[in-house]
């Protein structure tokens, strides 16, 4: 008997692997793409330089377009990613993952070109990362249309539910802005994956758990929990080098993640429990390089505590659960 309903292994949380195998009927892997999109928090529309931890818009593992042929660039990147993935997993399916930048912060025609190129390539689904304040009626309609053609996920960067922290990290939008974008996507029937970050400057363990509990009440389709990485050349790196920021220890991070999972509904897919910092520029925490150890530590602590994803969520009662259908 499994310890958790959405598991056919020892996992006590709803893994992306479990979801993909049951939804697609096969192993699928994300093929990371950079479509050349920027961000209103980097180009001067709302701010410059991005959030204090941002180093180029999360594009560590992608290749930016080398010419104006957007369709061709997406196709070439997907081809390269397919070849990379197939070397280890030749029988797997692909998800086109528009990872770098805010991928609805562009003209609707360019967004359609991006999505069209991915669909033409024959991927199993599309995942596109963006900000909640980069969605309008035209773009929502476009996303809704493509969602009818093949499974589509929009990944929204919340990072924290606390506006005081959002101001400190220079996010340039508040929780109310996030809610508006999230609600519009859900009303359109689009799958949403929300990103949160643990270890943001000034946040306590209680703050991080409050973000998870707040997010749990929304019942997102999926969540990614990231560790804050200190990347060379960022404002956060300067803060760290000046002694103004102390990263979480490995033990602190594992404890916080396990406790956060208890507040997230069991049907919510946990797409990530660690993040990848660029090893060439990662300053801290260096323990984050050992992902297997971190994931193993999470499994071990959940077993020791005899806990599982949604334990505290379920204890809140029917009124608390009513948003999840």
CSV table of C-alpha atoms in Angstrom, one decimal, residues 4 6 13-15 215 219-223 264-271 309:
chain,number,residue,atom,x,y,z
A,4,UNK,CA,0.2,8.7,-0.8
A,6,UNK,CA,-0.9,10.0,-6.2
A,13,UNK,CA,4.0,13.9,-2.9
A,14,UNK,CA,2.6,14.2,-6.4
A,15,UNK,CA,5.6,14.0,-8.7
A,215,UNK,CA,-1.2,29.1,-2.7
A,219,UNK,CA,-5.6,24.9,-5.7
A,220,UNK,CA,-3.2,25.4,-8.6
A,221,UNK,CA,-2.7,22.6,-11.1
A,222,UNK,CA,1.0,22.4,-10.4
A,223,UNK,CA,3.7,24.1,-8.3
A,264,UNK,CA,-0.6,21.9,-0.9
A,265,UNK,CA,-3.6,19.9,-2.1
A,266,UNK,CA,-2.7,16.3,-3.1
A,267,UNK,CA,-3.9,16.6,-6.7
A,268,UNK,CA,-1.5,19.5,-7.2
A,269,UNK,CA,1.5,18.3,-9.3
A,270,UNK,CA,4.8,19.1,-7.7
A,271,UNK,CA,6.9,19.8,-10.8
A,309,UNK,CA,1.4,16.3,0.6
